[in-house]
mmCIF file of C-alpha atoms and ligand atoms in Angstrom:
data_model
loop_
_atom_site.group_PDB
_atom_site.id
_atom_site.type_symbol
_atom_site.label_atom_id
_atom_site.label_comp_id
_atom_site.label_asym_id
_atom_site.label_seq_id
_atom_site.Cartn_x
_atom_site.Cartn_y
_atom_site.Cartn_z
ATOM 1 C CA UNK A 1 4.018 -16.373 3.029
ATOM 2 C CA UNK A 2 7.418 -17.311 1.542
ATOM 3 C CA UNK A 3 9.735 -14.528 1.509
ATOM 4 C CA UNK A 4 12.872 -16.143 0.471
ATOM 5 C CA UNK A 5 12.255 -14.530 -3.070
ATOM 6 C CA UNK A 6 11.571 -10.759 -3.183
ATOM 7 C CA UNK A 7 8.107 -10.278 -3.869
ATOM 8 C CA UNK A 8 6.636 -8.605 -6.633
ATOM 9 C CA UNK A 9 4.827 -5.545 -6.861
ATOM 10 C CA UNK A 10 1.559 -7.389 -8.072
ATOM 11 C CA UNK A 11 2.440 -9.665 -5.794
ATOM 12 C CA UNK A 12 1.763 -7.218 -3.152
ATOM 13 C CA UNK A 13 -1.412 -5.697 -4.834
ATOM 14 C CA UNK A 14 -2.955 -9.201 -4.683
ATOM 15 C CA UNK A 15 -2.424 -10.049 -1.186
ATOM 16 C CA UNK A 16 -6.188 -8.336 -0.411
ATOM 17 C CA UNK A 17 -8.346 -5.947 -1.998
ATOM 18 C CA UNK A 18 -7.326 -3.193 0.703
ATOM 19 C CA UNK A 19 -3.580 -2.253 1.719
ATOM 20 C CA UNK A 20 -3.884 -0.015 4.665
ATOM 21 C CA UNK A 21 -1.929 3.238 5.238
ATOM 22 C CA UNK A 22 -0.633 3.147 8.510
ATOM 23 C CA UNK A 23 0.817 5.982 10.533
ATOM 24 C CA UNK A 24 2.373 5.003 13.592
ATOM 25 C CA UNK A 25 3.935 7.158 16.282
ATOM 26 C CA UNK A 26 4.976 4.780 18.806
ATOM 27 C CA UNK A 27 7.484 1.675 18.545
ATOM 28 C CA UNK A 28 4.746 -0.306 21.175
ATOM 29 C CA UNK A 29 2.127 0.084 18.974
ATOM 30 C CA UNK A 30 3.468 -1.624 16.046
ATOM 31 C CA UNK A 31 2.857 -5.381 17.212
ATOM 32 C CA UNK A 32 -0.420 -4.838 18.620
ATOM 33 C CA UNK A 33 -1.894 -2.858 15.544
ATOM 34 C CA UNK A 34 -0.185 -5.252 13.094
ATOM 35 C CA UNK A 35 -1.548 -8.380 15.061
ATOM 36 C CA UNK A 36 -4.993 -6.508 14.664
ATOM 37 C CA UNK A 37 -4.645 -5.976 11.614
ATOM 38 C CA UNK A 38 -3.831 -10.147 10.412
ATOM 39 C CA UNK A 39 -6.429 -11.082 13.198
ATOM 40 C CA UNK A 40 -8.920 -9.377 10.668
ATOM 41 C CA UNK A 41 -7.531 -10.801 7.470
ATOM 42 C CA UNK A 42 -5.210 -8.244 6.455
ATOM 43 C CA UNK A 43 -0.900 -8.907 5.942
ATOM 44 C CA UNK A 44 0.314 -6.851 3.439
ATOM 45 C CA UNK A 45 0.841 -3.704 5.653
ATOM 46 C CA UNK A 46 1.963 -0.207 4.305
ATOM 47 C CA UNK A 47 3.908 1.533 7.473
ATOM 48 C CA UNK A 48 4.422 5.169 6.227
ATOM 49 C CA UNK A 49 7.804 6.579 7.005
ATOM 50 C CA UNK A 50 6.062 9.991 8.053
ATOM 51 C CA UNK A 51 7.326 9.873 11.568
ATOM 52 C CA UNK A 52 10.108 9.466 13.446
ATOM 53 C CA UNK A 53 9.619 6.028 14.857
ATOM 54 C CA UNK A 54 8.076 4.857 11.317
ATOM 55 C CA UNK A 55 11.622 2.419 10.683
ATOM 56 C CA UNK A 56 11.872 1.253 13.641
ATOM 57 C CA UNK A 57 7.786 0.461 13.489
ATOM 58 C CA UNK A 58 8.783 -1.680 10.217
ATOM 59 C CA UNK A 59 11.631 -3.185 12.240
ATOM 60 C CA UNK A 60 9.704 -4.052 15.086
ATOM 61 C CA UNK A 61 6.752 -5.661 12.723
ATOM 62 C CA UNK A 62 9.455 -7.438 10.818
ATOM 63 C CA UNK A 63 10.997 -9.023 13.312
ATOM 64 C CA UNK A 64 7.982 -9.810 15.509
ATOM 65 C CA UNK A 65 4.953 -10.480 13.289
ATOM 66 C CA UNK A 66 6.158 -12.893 10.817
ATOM 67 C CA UNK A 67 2.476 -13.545 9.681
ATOM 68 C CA UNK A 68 2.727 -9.995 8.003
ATOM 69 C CA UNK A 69 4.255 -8.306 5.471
ATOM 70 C CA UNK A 70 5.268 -4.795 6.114
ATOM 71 C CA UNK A 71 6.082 -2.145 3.574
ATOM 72 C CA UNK A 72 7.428 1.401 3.615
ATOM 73 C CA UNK A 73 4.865 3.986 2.418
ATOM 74 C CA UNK A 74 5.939 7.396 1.537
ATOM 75 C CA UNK A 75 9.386 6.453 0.229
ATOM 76 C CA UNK A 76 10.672 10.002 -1.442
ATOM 77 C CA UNK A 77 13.908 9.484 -2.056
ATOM 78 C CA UNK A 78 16.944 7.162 -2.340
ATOM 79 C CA UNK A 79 18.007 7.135 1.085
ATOM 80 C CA UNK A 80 14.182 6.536 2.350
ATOM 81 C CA UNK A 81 14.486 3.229 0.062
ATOM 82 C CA UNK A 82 17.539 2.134 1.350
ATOM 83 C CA UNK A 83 16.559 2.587 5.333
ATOM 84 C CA UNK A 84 13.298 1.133 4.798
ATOM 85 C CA UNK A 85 14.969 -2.023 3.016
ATOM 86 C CA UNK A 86 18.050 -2.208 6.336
ATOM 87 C CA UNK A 87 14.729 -2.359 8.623
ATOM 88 C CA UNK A 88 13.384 -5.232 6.650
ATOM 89 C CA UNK A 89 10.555 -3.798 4.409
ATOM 90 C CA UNK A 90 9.616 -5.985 1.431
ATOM 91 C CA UNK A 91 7.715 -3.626 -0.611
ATOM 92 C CA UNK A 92 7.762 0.094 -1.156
ATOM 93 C CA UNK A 93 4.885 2.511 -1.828
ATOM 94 C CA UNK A 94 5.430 6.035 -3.236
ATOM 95 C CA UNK A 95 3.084 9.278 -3.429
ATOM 96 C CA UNK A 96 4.846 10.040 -6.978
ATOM 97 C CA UNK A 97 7.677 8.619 -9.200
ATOM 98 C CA UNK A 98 10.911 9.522 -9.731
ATOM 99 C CA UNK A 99 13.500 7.708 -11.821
ATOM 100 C CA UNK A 100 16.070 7.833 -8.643
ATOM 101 C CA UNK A 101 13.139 5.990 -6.117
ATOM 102 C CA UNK A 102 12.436 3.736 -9.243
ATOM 103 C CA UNK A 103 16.269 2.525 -9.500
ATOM 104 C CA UNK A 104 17.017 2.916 -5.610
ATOM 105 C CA UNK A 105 13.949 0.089 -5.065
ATOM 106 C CA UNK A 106 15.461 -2.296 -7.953
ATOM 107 C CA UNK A 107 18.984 -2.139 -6.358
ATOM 108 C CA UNK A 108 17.824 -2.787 -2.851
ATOM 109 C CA UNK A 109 15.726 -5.612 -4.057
ATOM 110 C CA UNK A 110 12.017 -4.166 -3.035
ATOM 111 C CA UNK A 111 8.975 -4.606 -4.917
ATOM 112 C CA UNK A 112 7.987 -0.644 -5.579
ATOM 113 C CA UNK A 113 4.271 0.776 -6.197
ATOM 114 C CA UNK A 114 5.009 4.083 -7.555
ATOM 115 C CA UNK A 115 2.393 6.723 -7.095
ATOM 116 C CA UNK A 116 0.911 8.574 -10.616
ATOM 117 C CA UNK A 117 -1.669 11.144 -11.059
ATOM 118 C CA UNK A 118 -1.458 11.933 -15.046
ATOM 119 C CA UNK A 119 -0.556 9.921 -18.276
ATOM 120 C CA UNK A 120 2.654 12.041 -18.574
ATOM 121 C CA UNK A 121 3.768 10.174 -15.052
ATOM 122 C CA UNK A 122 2.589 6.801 -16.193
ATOM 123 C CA UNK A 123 4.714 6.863 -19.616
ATOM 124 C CA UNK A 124 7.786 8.065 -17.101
ATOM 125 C CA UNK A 125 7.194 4.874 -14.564
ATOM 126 C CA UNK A 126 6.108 2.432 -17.845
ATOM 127 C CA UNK A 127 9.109 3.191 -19.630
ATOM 128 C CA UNK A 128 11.330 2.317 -16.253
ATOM 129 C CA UNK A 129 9.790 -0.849 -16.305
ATOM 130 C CA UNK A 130 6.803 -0.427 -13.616
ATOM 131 C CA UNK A 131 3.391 -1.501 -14.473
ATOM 132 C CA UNK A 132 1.542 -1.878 -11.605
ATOM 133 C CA UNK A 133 1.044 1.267 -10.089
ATOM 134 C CA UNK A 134 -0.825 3.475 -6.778
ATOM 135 C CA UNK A 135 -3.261 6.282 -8.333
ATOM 136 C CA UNK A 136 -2.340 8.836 -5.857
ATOM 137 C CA UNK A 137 -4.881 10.906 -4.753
ATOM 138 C CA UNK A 138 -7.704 8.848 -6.565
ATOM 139 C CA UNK A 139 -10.677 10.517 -5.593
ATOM 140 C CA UNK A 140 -8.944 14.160 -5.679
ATOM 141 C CA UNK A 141 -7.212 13.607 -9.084
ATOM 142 C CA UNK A 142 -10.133 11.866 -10.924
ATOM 143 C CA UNK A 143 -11.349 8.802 -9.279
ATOM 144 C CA UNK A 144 -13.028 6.122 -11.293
ATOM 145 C CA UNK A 145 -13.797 8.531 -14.596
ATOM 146 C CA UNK A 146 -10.186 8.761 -14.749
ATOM 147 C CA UNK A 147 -9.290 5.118 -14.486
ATOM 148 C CA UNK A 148 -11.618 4.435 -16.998
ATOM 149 C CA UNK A 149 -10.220 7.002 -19.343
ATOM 150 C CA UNK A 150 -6.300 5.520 -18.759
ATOM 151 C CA UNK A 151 -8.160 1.494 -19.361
ATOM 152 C CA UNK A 152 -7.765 2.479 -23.344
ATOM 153 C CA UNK A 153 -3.967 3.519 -23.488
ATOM 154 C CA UNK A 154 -2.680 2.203 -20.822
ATOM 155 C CA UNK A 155 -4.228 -1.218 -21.040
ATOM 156 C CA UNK A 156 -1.369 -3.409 -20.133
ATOM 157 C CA UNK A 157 -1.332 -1.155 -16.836
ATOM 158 C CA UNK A 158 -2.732 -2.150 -13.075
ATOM 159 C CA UNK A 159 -3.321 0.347 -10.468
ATOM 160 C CA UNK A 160 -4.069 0.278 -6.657
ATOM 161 C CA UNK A 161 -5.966 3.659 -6.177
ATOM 162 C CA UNK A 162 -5.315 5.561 -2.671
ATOM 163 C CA UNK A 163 -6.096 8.870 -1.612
ATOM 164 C CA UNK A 164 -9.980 9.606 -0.449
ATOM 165 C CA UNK A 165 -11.018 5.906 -0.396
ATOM 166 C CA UNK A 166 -13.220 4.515 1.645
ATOM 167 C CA UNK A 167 -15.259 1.281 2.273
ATOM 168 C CA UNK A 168 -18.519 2.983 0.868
ATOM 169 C CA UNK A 169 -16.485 3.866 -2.956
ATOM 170 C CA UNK A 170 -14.258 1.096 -2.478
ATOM 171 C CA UNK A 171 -16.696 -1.230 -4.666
ATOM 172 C CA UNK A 172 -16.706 1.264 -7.344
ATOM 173 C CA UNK A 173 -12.704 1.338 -7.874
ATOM 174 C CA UNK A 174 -12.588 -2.621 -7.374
ATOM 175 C CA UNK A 175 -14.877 -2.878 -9.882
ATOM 176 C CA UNK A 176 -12.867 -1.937 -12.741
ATOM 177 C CA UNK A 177 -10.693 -4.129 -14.186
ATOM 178 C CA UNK A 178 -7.353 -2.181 -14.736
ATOM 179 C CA UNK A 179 -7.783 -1.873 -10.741
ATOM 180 C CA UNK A 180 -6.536 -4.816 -8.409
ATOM 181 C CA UNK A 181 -6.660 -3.315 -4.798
ATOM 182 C CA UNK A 182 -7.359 -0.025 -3.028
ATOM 183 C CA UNK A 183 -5.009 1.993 -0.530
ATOM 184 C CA UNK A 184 -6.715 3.802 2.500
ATOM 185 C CA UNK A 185 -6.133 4.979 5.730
ATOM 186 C CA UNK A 186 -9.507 3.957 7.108
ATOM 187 C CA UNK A 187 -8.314 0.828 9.130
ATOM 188 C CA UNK A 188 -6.566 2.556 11.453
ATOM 189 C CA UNK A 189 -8.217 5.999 12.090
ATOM 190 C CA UNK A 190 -6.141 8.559 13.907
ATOM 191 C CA UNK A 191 -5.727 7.913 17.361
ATOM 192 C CA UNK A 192 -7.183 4.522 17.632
ATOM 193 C CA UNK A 193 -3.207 2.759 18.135
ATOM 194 C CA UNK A 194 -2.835 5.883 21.061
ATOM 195 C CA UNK A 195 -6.561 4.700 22.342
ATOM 196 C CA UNK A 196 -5.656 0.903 22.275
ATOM 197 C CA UNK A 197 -8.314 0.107 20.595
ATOM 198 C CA UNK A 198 -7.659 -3.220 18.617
ATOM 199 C CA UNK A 199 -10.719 -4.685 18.331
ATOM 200 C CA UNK A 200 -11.868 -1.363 16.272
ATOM 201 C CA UNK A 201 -8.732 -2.232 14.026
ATOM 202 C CA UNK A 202 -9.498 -5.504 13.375
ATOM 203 C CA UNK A 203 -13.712 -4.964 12.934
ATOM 204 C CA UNK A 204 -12.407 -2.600 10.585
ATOM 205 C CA UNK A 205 -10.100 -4.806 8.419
ATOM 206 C CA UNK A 206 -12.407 -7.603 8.677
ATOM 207 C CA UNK A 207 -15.353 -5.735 7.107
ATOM 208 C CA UNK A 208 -12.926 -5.458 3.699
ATOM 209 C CA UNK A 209 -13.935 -9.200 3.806
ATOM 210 C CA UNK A 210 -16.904 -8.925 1.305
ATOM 211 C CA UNK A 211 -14.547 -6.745 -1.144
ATOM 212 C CA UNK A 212 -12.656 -9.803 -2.024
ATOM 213 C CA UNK A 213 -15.346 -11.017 -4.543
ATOM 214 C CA UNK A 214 -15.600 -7.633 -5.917
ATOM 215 C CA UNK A 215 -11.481 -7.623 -6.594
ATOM 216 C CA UNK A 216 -11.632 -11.131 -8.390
HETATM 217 C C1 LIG B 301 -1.862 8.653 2.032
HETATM 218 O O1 LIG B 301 -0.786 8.468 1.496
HETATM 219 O O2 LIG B 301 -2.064 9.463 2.953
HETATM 220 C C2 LIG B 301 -2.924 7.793 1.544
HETATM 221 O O3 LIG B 301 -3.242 8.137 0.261
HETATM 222 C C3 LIG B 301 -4.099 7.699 2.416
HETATM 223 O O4 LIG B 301 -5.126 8.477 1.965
HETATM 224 P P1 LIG B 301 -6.473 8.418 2.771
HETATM 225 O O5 LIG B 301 -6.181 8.940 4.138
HETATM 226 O O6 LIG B 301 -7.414 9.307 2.008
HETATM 227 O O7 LIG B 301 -6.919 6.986 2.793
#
């Protein structure tokens, strides 16, 4: 991908119909589960900074995978924007919105999903400027009867839903058109980058395969 222009958020949403939430907890596994990760068809990679090693996980995948493109999940605050843009991020994901993580993303020059749960948080992110948005937790907060409720007033608005998805309801949330792609922590289940296990990684991404026609 050409990254000599900062990507755009639905830039990001339309890379493939999953982005996965990774958590990482050690610098050596960042390569290995990224490479898994493209070796099943999936680039746009959401590292969470919910851990210690998280930045220098982005750094590492920045630097060494140049086939992906890694994001900062879990960006709270000002300062998380800024560290996760120095270690070479190029998009930012956020469990809520705030006005301070809205402008802090703008200014460092990263393409931001900010996270919403009611209308009152979608008019706050719309009037900022930010359209394309994560539904964070979907399936908690009112999974696909909710998206179809916000279709009517917030029609000019696209969401990636996150939060309790999996690749059995995935279908169901691609479905719908104010929906482009689906968050999830599914691709990388707990423990598998401790356990090595790759291949699982990349079986796992590469059975998102079939959701592509469902995204369209
Ligand atoms: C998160 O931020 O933890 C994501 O929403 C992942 O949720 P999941 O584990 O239900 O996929």
């Amino acid at each position: 991908m050409n990254r000599s222009t900062p990507l755009t958020a639905l830039q990001v949403m339309q890379d493939a119909p999953v982005i996965p939430v990774i958590v990482l907890n050690d610098v050596a596994h960042a390569v290995p589960l990224a490479r898994a990760l493209l070796a099943g068809g999936i680039r746009m990679l959401e590292v969470t900074l919910r851990t210690p090693q998280a930045l220098a996980c982005i750094e590492t995948i920045a630097r060494d995978v140049p086939d992906a493109v890694v994001g900062a999940g879990t960006v709270r605050s000002k300062g998380d924007a800024q560290a996760a843009a120095r270690a070479g991020a190029h998009f930012a994901v956020s469990p809520g919105y705030t006005r301070a993580v809205g402008q802090a993303c703008r200014d460092v020059g990263l393409a931001l999903l900010p996270g919403v749960a009611t209308g009152g948080e979608i008019m706050a992110a719309c009037e900022d400027g930010f359209t394309q948005l994560k539904f964070f937790p979907a399936v908690h907060a009112g999974g696909v009867a909710m998206l179809k409720a916000w279709a009517g007033p917030f029609y000019d608005v696209k969401f990636c839903p996150t939060g309790g998805i999996t690749l059995q309801n995935a279908p169901d949330f691609l479905a719908l058109p104010n929906v482009v792609c689906v968050g999830g922590s599914w691709l990388v289940p707990a423990g598998t980058a401790e356990q090595g296990d790759w291949g699982r990684v990349t079986r796992l991404a590469s059975e998102t395969e079939h959701l592509k026609k469902i995204a369209l």
